[in-house]
């Protein structure tokens, strides 16, 4: 149902928006565009999924001015190429169009595509050499079934209403509003006062005892002799237990109850040391746009449009499974006192399945885009000029008062505003009916993503110091040859992206100097790189 598409390559002209250096893609879901009839498809694959089934039907436009198209589909797999990567996805699509008169139509589109897939681990060479190329450390056996600890679940239905207005034979005005909501969840294992459940944790690998810092606890104090004996023990232990041990985590979360003669009679839930949670993003997006296309003269065409988008993104940690335990403490075990609290408004919480904990905040964003474009078309040449302008504002709203940042985590942050411009142009020369030569160039500024605007959005409202828009410039040249027997494209391009920002998070051993008086030399690090240049 998404086969009705229109592409523009690179910085080439698009009738619908300004685009970027990677081109544009427009997908049309107007019900009357689908060819009347039905189709059933069933296929197999040996990659992400094993089987796929799709049923589609389109009515075409009837005498009463109605048209509709519907489609349902499913893809599934017990296991993909990598071990333990289950996959299940459904898709539901409907498009209904009503022709109001000879010049106007309304079209409603809705689709819902829930999916769930087990992820696969990114393995080091050491892990692959010890196992195989299909090895995946994210799963383990539970009751005879492979259970993946890291699954991605997506449920984000979208609804859209379009108004098509043919003002006259040379001018069209198309407007739309849309609303999308739902959730994206990425599961993982959380643990407190316990060893890492990850079978490929660096301390469980043979290389840990062959590393420079293993015996120095994060501090290099001189020459080091590899510990081959313990490295071999780690290797044997890993090969014997190379998957997640779900049963061990359940046992760690329960107290053993014995009877008078000392035999085990039952298990009693207690504070969980291991739980399963989701990093959740629940977005609500509203958008509205209008687009005008007009032929001004026999050789000159105008395209223009305006788009508004509003986003409220709720981000939080969501406890899904206590793994046999009774509750889980909402604290950070790497800190003490108030610094360990996720929310000083509700300290020392005992959370259960279905509770939010750890971090909890909203992203709020508004964006307005305006573009205008003139296209000129003649017998042997075509060229265009386009300009865009946009305004964006971002804001973080903290719903927890984090213990590490008590004065800069709860409530709304300052608004961060960006204004951006874009200019581009292109020229096409028609060498012959089979050969084209065209050039495109562009320069634009682009706001950073909202996640790269805040230095550590899970914990505080801090905005990256001196954050600015990116500056992007590109140039490209293309030669195209089309004949009944041969189609060819040769492209040369050059692009630069300046002033970009990147935020990363990682755990580092020995990052602090113990001689400076620190109790611990390890830390979780939030790293921000600014003013990056790329080519």
Coordinates of C-alpha atoms in Angstrom, one line a residue:
X1 CA 0.0 0.0 0.0
X2 CA 3.0 2.3 0.2
X3 CA 4.1 1.7 -3.4
X4 CA 2.8 5.1 -4.6
X5 CA 6.0 7.1 -3.9
X6 CA 7.9 10.0 -5.4
X7 CA 11.7 10.5 -4.9
X8 CA 14.1 13.3 -5.4
X9 CA 17.8 12.6 -5.3
X10 CA 20.3 14.6 -3.3
X11 CA 19.5 18.3 -3.3
X12 CA 17.2 18.1 -6.4
X13 CA 14.0 20.0 -6.5
X14 CA 10.9 18.5 -4.8
X15 CA 7.4 19.7 -5.3
X16 CA 6.4 19.1 -1.6
X17 CA 9.2 20.4 0.7
X18 CA 12.7 21.9 0.8
X19 CA 14.4 18.5 1.6
X20 CA 18.0 18.0 2.5
X21 CA 21.3 16.7 1.1
X22 CA 20.0 13.1 1.1
X23 CA 16.9 13.8 -1.1
X24 CA 13.2 13.5 -0.3
X25 CA 10.6 10.7 -0.3
X26 CA 6.9 11.3 -0.6
X27 CA 4.4 8.5 0.1
X28 CA 0.9 8.9 -1.3
X29 CA -2.0 7.1 0.4
X30 CA -5.0 8.6 -1.5
X31 CA -7.6 5.9 -1.9
X32 CA -8.5 6.7 -5.5
X33 CA -4.8 6.2 -6.5
X34 CA -5.0 2.5 -5.8
X35 CA -5.9 0.2 -8.7
X36 CA -9.2 -1.5 -8.2
X37 CA -8.9 -5.1 -7.1
X38 CA -7.5 -7.4 -4.4
X39 CA -4.3 -9.2 -3.8
X40 CA -3.1 -12.0 -1.5
X41 CA 0.6 -12.5 -0.9
X42 CA 2.5 -15.1 1.1
X43 CA 6.3 -15.4 1.2
X44 CA 9.2 -16.7 3.2
X45 CA 12.6 -15.3 4.2
X46 CA 15.7 -16.4 6.1
X47 CA 16.7 -13.0 7.5
X48 CA 14.7 -10.9 9.9
X49 CA 11.5 -12.9 9.6
X50 CA 10.5 -16.4 8.4
X51 CA 7.0 -15.8 6.9
X52 CA 4.9 -13.0 5.6
X53 CA 1.2 -12.8 4.6
X54 CA -0.6 -9.7 3.2
X55 CA -4.2 -9.2 2.0
X56 CA -5.1 -6.0 0.2
X57 CA -8.2 -4.7 -1.5
X58 CA -9.0 -1.4 -3.3
X59 CA -12.5 -0.4 -4.4
X60 CA -11.7 2.3 -6.9
X61 CA -13.8 5.4 -7.2
X62 CA -17.5 4.6 -7.4
X63 CA -20.4 6.5 -8.9
X64 CA -21.2 8.1 -5.5
X65 CA -17.8 9.6 -5.2
X66 CA -16.4 7.1 -2.6
X67 CA -13.2 5.1 -2.7
X68 CA -11.4 3.0 -0.1
X69 CA -8.4 0.8 0.2
X70 CA -7.6 -1.7 3.1
X71 CA -4.7 -3.9 3.9
X72 CA -3.8 -6.3 6.7
X73 CA -0.5 -8.2 7.0
X74 CA 1.7 -10.2 9.3
X75 CA 5.3 -11.1 9.5
X76 CA 6.7 -13.5 12.1
X77 CA 9.6 -15.7 13.0
X78 CA 10.5 -17.8 16.0
X79 CA 14.2 -17.1 15.3
X80 CA 16.0 -15.0 12.7
X81 CA 19.5 -15.3 11.5
X82 CA 20.9 -14.6 15.0
X83 CA 20.0 -16.9 17.9
X84 CA 17.1 -15.9 20.1
X85 CA 15.8 -13.1 17.8
X86 CA 12.1 -13.7 17.7
X87 CA 10.0 -11.4 15.5
X88 CA 6.3 -10.6 15.2
X89 CA 4.7 -7.7 13.4
X90 CA 1.2 -6.9 12.2
X91 CA 0.0 -4.1 9.9
X92 CA -3.4 -2.6 9.5
X93 CA -4.1 0.1 6.9
X94 CA -7.2 1.9 5.7
X95 CA -7.7 4.8 3.4
X96 CA -11.1 6.3 2.6
X97 CA -11.7 9.1 0.1
X98 CA -14.9 11.2 -0.6
X99 CA -15.0 13.3 -3.7
X100 CA -16.9 16.5 -2.6
X101 CA -17.1 18.0 -6.1
X102 CA -15.2 18.2 -9.3
X103 CA -12.4 20.1 -7.7
X104 CA -12.3 18.9 -4.0
X105 CA -11.8 15.6 -2.2
X106 CA -11.3 14.6 1.4
X107 CA -9.2 11.5 2.3
X108 CA -8.8 9.8 5.7
X109 CA -5.8 7.5 6.3
X110 CA -5.0 5.4 9.3
X111 CA -2.5 2.7 9.9
X112 CA -1.3 0.7 12.9
X113 CA 1.8 -1.4 12.7
X114 CA 2.6 -3.0 16.1
X115 CA 5.8 -5.0 16.2
X116 CA 8.0 -6.9 18.6
X117 CA 11.5 -8.2 17.9
X118 CA 14.3 -9.7 19.9
X119 CA 17.6 -7.8 19.5
X120 CA 21.0 -9.3 18.8
X121 CA 24.2 -8.4 20.6
X122 CA 27.1 -6.5 19.0
X123 CA 30.0 -8.9 19.7
X124 CA 33.7 -8.3 19.9
X125 CA 36.2 -10.4 17.9
X126 CA 37.0 -12.3 21.1
X127 CA 33.4 -13.3 21.7
X128 CA 32.9 -14.4 18.0
X129 CA 36.0 -16.5 18.0
X130 CA 34.9 -18.3 21.2
X131 CA 31.4 -18.9 19.8
X132 CA 30.2 -18.3 16.3
X133 CA 28.9 -15.6 14.0
X134 CA 25.2 -16.3 15.0
X135 CA 25.9 -16.0 18.7
X136 CA 23.6 -13.6 20.6
X137 CA 24.3 -12.9 24.3
X138 CA 20.9 -11.4 24.9
X139 CA 18.9 -14.6 25.4
X140 CA 18.7 -17.5 27.8
X141 CA 16.6 -20.6 28.4
X142 CA 13.5 -20.3 30.6
X143 CA 11.2 -23.3 31.0
X144 CA 12.5 -24.8 27.8
X145 CA 12.0 -21.6 25.8
X146 CA 14.5 -19.0 24.5
X147 CA 13.8 -15.7 26.2
X148 CA 15.4 -12.5 25.0
X149 CA 16.1 -9.9 27.6
X150 CA 16.4 -7.1 25.0
X151 CA 13.2 -6.7 22.9
X152 CA 12.0 -3.7 21.1
X153 CA 8.2 -3.2 21.1
X154 CA 6.6 -0.5 19.0
X155 CA 2.9 0.5 18.9
X156 CA 2.3 3.9 17.3
X157 CA -0.9 4.3 15.3
X158 CA -1.2 7.3 12.9
X159 CA -4.2 9.1 11.6
X160 CA -4.3 11.7 8.8
X161 CA -6.9 13.8 7.1
X162 CA -6.1 15.3 3.7
X163 CA -7.9 17.9 1.7
X164 CA -7.2 18.0 -2.1
X165 CA -8.3 21.2 -3.8
X166 CA -7.8 21.8 -7.5
X167 CA -8.2 25.6 -7.6
X168 CA -8.0 25.7 -11.4
X169 CA -6.3 23.8 -14.2
X170 CA -2.9 25.1 -13.2
X171 CA -3.1 25.4 -9.4
X172 CA -3.5 22.7 -6.7
X173 CA -3.7 23.3 -2.9
X174 CA -3.3 20.2 -0.7
X175 CA -3.6 20.5 3.1
X176 CA -3.4 17.9 5.8
X177 CA -3.5 17.3 9.6
X178 CA -2.2 14.3 11.4
X179 CA -1.9 12.8 14.8
X180 CA 0.3 10.0 16.0
X181 CA 0.6 8.5 19.5
X182 CA 1.8 5.4 21.1
X183 CA 4.8 3.8 22.7
X184 CA 8.3 2.5 21.9
X185 CA 9.8 0.2 24.5
X186 CA 13.3 -1.2 24.7
X187 CA 13.7 -3.9 27.4
X188 CA 16.8 -4.7 29.4
X189 CA 17.8 -6.2 32.8
X190 CA 18.4 -3.9 35.8
X191 CA 20.2 -5.1 38.9
X192 CA 21.3 -3.9 42.3
X193 CA 23.8 -5.4 44.8
X194 CA 24.4 -8.3 42.4
X195 CA 26.8 -9.4 39.7
X196 CA 26.1 -8.4 36.1
X197 CA 23.8 -11.0 34.4
X198 CA 25.5 -10.3 31.0
X199 CA 27.3 -13.4 29.9
X200 CA 29.8 -11.3 27.9
X201 CA 30.5 -8.8 30.7
X202 CA 34.1 -7.7 30.3
X203 CA 35.1 -9.2 33.7
X204 CA 33.8 -12.6 32.5
X205 CA 36.0 -12.7 29.4
X206 CA 39.5 -14.2 29.2
X207 CA 40.9 -10.9 28.0
X208 CA 40.0 -9.3 31.3
X209 CA 42.9 -11.2 33.0
X210 CA 45.2 -10.4 30.0
X211 CA 44.5 -6.7 30.2
X212 CA 46.8 -4.0 31.5
X213 CA 44.7 -2.9 34.3
X214 CA 43.0 -6.1 35.7
X215 CA 45.1 -6.5 38.9
X216 CA 45.4 -2.8 39.6
X217 CA 41.7 -2.1 40.0
X218 CA 41.7 0.7 37.5
X219 CA 45.0 2.2 38.3
X220 CA 48.1 1.4 36.3
X221 CA 51.1 1.2 38.6
X222 CA 53.7 -0.4 36.4
X223 CA 54.5 -3.5 34.3
X224 CA 51.9 -6.2 34.3
X225 CA 52.2 -9.9 33.6
X226 CA 49.1 -11.5 32.0
X227 CA 47.2 -13.9 34.3
X228 CA 46.9 -16.9 31.9
X229 CA 45.5 -19.2 34.6
X230 CA 42.5 -17.1 35.4
X231 CA 42.0 -16.2 31.8
X232 CA 41.6 -19.9 31.0
X233 CA 39.2 -20.3 33.9
X234 CA 37.1 -17.4 32.5
X235 CA 37.1 -19.1 29.1
X236 CA 35.9 -22.4 30.5
X237 CA 33.2 -20.7 32.6
X238 CA 32.0 -18.6 29.6
X239 CA 31.8 -21.6 27.3
X240 CA 29.8 -23.5 29.9
X241 CA 27.4 -20.6 30.6
X242 CA 27.4 -18.4 27.5
X243 CA 23.7 -17.4 27.8
X244 CA 21.6 -15.4 30.3
X245 CA 20.8 -17.5 33.3
X246 CA 17.1 -16.6 34.0
X247 CA 16.8 -19.3 36.7
X248 CA 19.7 -17.9 38.6
X249 CA 18.1 -14.4 38.7
X250 CA 14.8 -15.9 39.9
X251 CA 16.7 -17.7 42.7
X252 CA 18.5 -14.5 43.7
X253 CA 15.1 -12.7 44.1
X254 CA 13.6 -15.4 46.4
X255 CA 14.2 -16.7 49.9
X256 CA 14.5 -20.4 50.4
X257 CA 12.1 -21.7 53.0
X258 CA 13.0 -25.0 54.6
X259 CA 11.0 -27.4 56.9
X260 CA 12.1 -28.9 60.2
X261 CA 14.3 -31.6 58.6
X262 CA 16.1 -29.0 56.5
X263 CA 14.7 -29.8 53.1
X264 CA 13.4 -27.0 50.8
X265 CA 9.6 -26.6 51.2
X266 CA 9.0 -23.4 49.2
X267 CA 10.4 -20.1 47.9
X268 CA 9.3 -16.7 49.3
X269 CA 9.6 -13.5 47.2
X270 CA 11.9 -10.9 48.6
X271 CA 13.6 -7.7 47.4
X272 CA 14.5 -8.2 43.8
X273 CA 18.2 -8.0 42.9
X274 CA 17.3 -8.4 39.2
X275 CA 14.3 -7.0 37.3
X276 CA 13.3 -6.6 33.7
X277 CA 12.4 -3.1 32.6
X278 CA 11.7 -1.0 29.5
X279 CA 13.2 2.3 28.4
X280 CA 10.0 3.8 27.2
X281 CA 9.2 6.7 24.9
X282 CA 5.5 7.6 24.6
X283 CA 5.2 10.2 21.9
X284 CA 2.2 12.4 21.0
X285 CA 2.7 14.2 17.7
X286 CA 0.4 16.7 16.0
X287 CA 1.1 18.0 12.6
X288 CA -0.5 20.3 10.0
X289 CA 0.7 21.3 6.6
X290 CA -0.5 23.0 3.4
X291 CA 1.2 22.8 0.0
X292 CA 0.6 25.0 -3.1
X293 CA 1.7 24.0 -6.6
X294 CA 1.0 26.3 -9.5
X295 CA 2.1 26.8 -13.2
X296 CA 2.6 30.5 -13.5
X297 CA 3.5 30.6 -17.2
X298 CA 4.3 28.1 -19.9
X299 CA 7.8 27.7 -18.5
X300 CA 7.7 28.8 -14.9
X301 CA 6.3 26.8 -11.9
X302 CA 5.9 27.6 -8.3
X303 CA 5.9 25.3 -5.2
X304 CA 5.4 26.5 -1.7
X305 CA 4.3 25.1 1.6
X306 CA 4.1 25.5 5.4
X307 CA 4.3 22.8 8.0
X308 CA 3.7 22.9 11.8
X309 CA 4.6 20.1 14.2
X310 CA 4.1 19.7 17.9
X311 CA 5.7 17.0 20.0
X312 CA 5.2 15.8 23.6
X313 CA 7.5 12.9 24.3
X314 CA 7.2 11.2 27.6
X315 CA 10.4 9.3 28.5
X316 CA 10.7 7.0 31.5
X317 CA 11.9 3.7 32.9
X318 CA 9.1 1.2 33.3
X319 CA 9.3 -2.0 35.4
X320 CA 7.8 -4.9 33.5
X321 CA 8.9 -8.0 35.5
X322 CA 10.2 -8.5 39.1
X323 CA 11.5 -11.9 38.1
X324 CA 9.9 -13.6 41.1
X325 CA 10.7 -10.9 43.6
X326 CA 8.4 -8.8 45.7
X327 CA 9.7 -5.2 45.0
X328 CA 12.6 -3.2 43.6
X329 CA 14.3 -0.2 45.2
X330 CA 14.1 3.0 43.2
X331 CA 17.7 4.1 44.0
X332 CA 21.0 4.3 42.2
X333 CA 23.3 1.8 44.1
X334 CA 26.4 3.5 42.9
X335 CA 25.7 6.5 45.1
X336 CA 24.8 7.1 48.8
X337 CA 22.3 9.3 50.7
X338 CA 20.3 11.8 48.7
X339 CA 22.4 11.3 45.6
X340 CA 21.1 7.8 45.3
X341 CA 17.5 8.9 45.0
X342 CA 15.8 9.0 41.6
X343 CA 13.1 11.3 43.0
X344 CA 13.7 13.3 46.2
X345 CA 9.9 14.0 46.3
X346 CA 9.4 10.3 46.9
X347 CA 12.5 8.9 48.5
X348 CA 13.3 5.2 49.0
X349 CA 10.4 4.0 46.9
X350 CA 9.6 0.3 46.6
X351 CA 8.4 -0.1 43.0
X352 CA 6.5 -3.0 41.5
X353 CA 5.5 -4.2 38.1
X354 CA 3.8 -1.4 36.1
X355 CA 5.6 1.4 38.0
X356 CA 7.7 4.2 36.6
X357 CA 11.1 4.6 38.3
X358 CA 14.7 5.6 37.6
X359 CA 14.0 8.6 35.3
X360 CA 10.8 10.4 34.2
X361 CA 10.6 13.5 32.0
X362 CA 8.9 15.1 29.0
X363 CA 10.4 16.6 25.9
X364 CA 8.3 19.5 24.4
X365 CA 9.0 20.7 20.9
X366 CA 7.4 22.9 18.3
X367 CA 8.6 23.4 14.7
X368 CA 7.4 25.6 11.8
X369 CA 8.8 25.1 8.3
X370 CA 8.2 27.4 5.3
X371 CA 9.6 26.9 1.8
X372 CA 9.2 28.4 -1.6
X373 CA 10.6 27.2 -4.9
X374 CA 10.6 28.4 -8.5
X375 CA 11.2 25.9 -11.4
X376 CA 12.0 26.9 -14.9
X377 CA 11.6 24.4 -17.8
X378 CA 12.7 24.9 -21.4
X379 CA 13.4 22.6 -24.3
X380 CA 17.0 21.8 -23.5
X381 CA 17.4 23.2 -20.0
X382 CA 15.7 23.2 -16.6
X383 CA 16.8 25.0 -13.5
X384 CA 15.3 25.9 -10.1
X385 CA 15.8 28.0 -7.0
X386 CA 14.5 27.3 -3.5
X387 CA 14.6 28.8 -0.1
X388 CA 13.4 27.6 3.3
X389 CA 13.0 29.1 6.8
X390 CA 12.2 27.3 10.0
X391 CA 11.7 28.0 13.7
X392 CA 12.1 25.4 16.5
X393 CA 11.8 25.5 20.2
X394 CA 12.8 22.7 22.6
X395 CA 12.1 22.3 26.3
X396 CA 12.6 19.5 28.9
X397 CA 10.1 19.0 31.7
X398 CA 11.5 17.0 34.6
X399 CA 8.9 14.9 36.5
X400 CA 11.4 13.7 39.1
X401 CA 13.7 15.7 41.4
X402 CA 16.9 13.7 40.9
X403 CA 19.2 13.4 43.9
X404 CA 22.3 14.3 41.9
X405 CA 20.8 17.4 40.5
X406 CA 18.2 18.6 43.1
X407 CA 18.1 22.2 41.8
X408 CA 18.1 21.5 38.1
X409 CA 15.9 18.4 37.4
X410 CA 12.3 19.0 38.5
X411 CA 10.0 21.2 36.4
X412 CA 10.5 22.9 33.0
X413 CA 13.9 24.0 31.6
X414 CA 14.5 27.1 29.7
X415 CA 13.2 27.1 26.1
X416 CA 15.9 26.6 23.5
X417 CA 15.1 28.4 20.3
X418 CA 16.6 27.9 16.8
X419 CA 16.1 29.8 13.6
X420 CA 17.3 28.2 10.4
X421 CA 17.6 29.0 6.7
X422 CA 18.2 27.0 3.6
X423 CA 19.1 27.9 0.0
X424 CA 19.5 25.5 -3.0
X425 CA 19.5 25.5 -6.7
X426 CA 20.0 23.2 -9.6
X427 CA 20.5 23.1 -13.4
X428 CA 19.7 20.4 -15.9
X429 CA 21.0 20.1 -19.5
X430 CA 19.3 17.7 -21.8
X431 CA 22.1 16.4 -24.1
X432 CA 19.7 14.3 -26.0
X433 CA 16.5 12.3 -25.4
X434 CA 18.6 9.6 -23.7
X435 CA 21.2 11.7 -21.9
X436 CA 21.0 14.2 -19.1
X437 CA 23.5 16.2 -17.2
X438 CA 22.5 18.0 -14.0
X439 CA 24.0 19.9 -11.1
X440 CA 22.7 20.7 -7.6
X441 CA 24.0 22.8 -4.8
X442 CA 22.7 23.7 -1.4
X443 CA 23.5 25.5 1.9
X444 CA 21.3 25.2 4.9
X445 CA 21.4 25.3 8.7
X446 CA 19.7 22.6 10.7
X447 CA 18.7 22.5 14.4
X448 CA 20.3 19.8 16.5
X449 CA 18.0 16.9 17.6
X450 CA 16.3 17.5 20.9
X451 CA 18.3 14.7 22.5
X452 CA 21.5 16.4 21.5
X453 CA 20.4 19.7 22.9
X454 CA 20.3 18.6 26.5
X455 CA 23.5 17.2 28.0
X456 CA 21.9 14.5 30.2
X457 CA 18.2 14.6 29.8
X458 CA 17.5 11.6 32.0
X459 CA 18.8 13.4 35.0
X460 CA 18.6 17.1 34.6
X461 CA 17.5 20.2 32.6
X462 CA 21.0 21.3 31.6
X463 CA 21.3 22.6 28.1
X464 CA 24.6 22.0 26.3
X465 CA 26.6 25.2 26.6
X466 CA 26.7 27.2 23.4
X467 CA 24.5 24.8 21.4
X468 CA 24.0 26.0 17.8
X469 CA 22.5 24.9 14.6
X470 CA 24.5 22.8 12.1
X471 CA 25.8 24.3 8.9
X472 CA 25.5 22.0 5.9
X473 CA 26.8 22.6 2.4
X474 CA 26.7 20.2 -0.6
X475 CA 27.3 20.1 -4.3
X476 CA 26.7 17.3 -6.8
X477 CA 27.0 16.5 -10.5
X478 CA 25.1 13.7 -12.3
X479 CA 25.2 12.1 -15.7
X480 CA 22.2 10.0 -16.6
X481 CA 21.8 7.7 -19.6
X482 CA 18.5 6.0 -20.4
X483 CA 17.8 3.6 -23.2
X484 CA 15.6 0.6 -23.7
X485 CA 18.5 -1.8 -22.9
X486 CA 20.7 0.3 -20.5
X487 CA 20.1 2.6 -17.6
X488 CA 23.0 4.3 -16.0
X489 CA 23.8 7.1 -13.5
X490 CA 27.2 8.5 -12.7
X491 CA 27.3 10.8 -9.6
X492 CA 30.0 12.9 -8.0
X493 CA 29.2 14.8 -4.8
X494 CA 30.8 16.7 -1.9
X495 CA 29.2 17.6 1.4
X496 CA 30.3 19.2 4.6
X497 CA 28.5 19.3 8.0
X498 CA 29.9 21.8 10.5
X499 CA 29.1 22.6 14.1
X500 CA 27.4 19.4 14.8
X501 CA 26.9 18.0 18.4
X502 CA 27.1 14.5 19.7
X503 CA 26.3 13.2 23.2
X504 CA 27.4 9.7 24.3
X505 CA 27.2 7.8 27.6
X506 CA 29.6 5.1 28.8
X507 CA 31.1 3.4 31.9
X508 CA 34.8 3.9 32.5
X509 CA 37.3 2.3 34.8
X510 CA 40.1 4.3 36.3
X511 CA 38.8 7.6 35.1
X512 CA 39.6 9.3 38.5
X513 CA 42.9 9.5 40.1
X514 CA 42.7 7.6 43.4
X515 CA 45.6 9.7 44.7
X516 CA 43.4 12.8 44.5
X517 CA 41.3 11.4 47.4
X518 CA 38.4 9.8 45.5
X519 CA 36.7 6.8 47.1
X520 CA 36.2 5.1 43.7
X521 CA 38.1 5.5 40.5
X522 CA 35.2 4.3 38.2
X523 CA 32.2 6.3 36.9
X524 CA 29.4 6.5 34.4
X525 CA 30.3 9.3 32.0
X526 CA 28.1 11.7 30.0
X527 CA 30.3 13.0 27.1
X528 CA 29.3 15.9 24.8
X529 CA 31.3 16.8 21.7
X530 CA 30.5 20.1 20.1
X531 CA 31.6 21.9 16.9
X532 CA 32.2 18.7 15.1
X533 CA 33.0 18.9 11.4
X534 CA 32.2 16.1 9.0
X535 CA 32.8 15.6 5.3

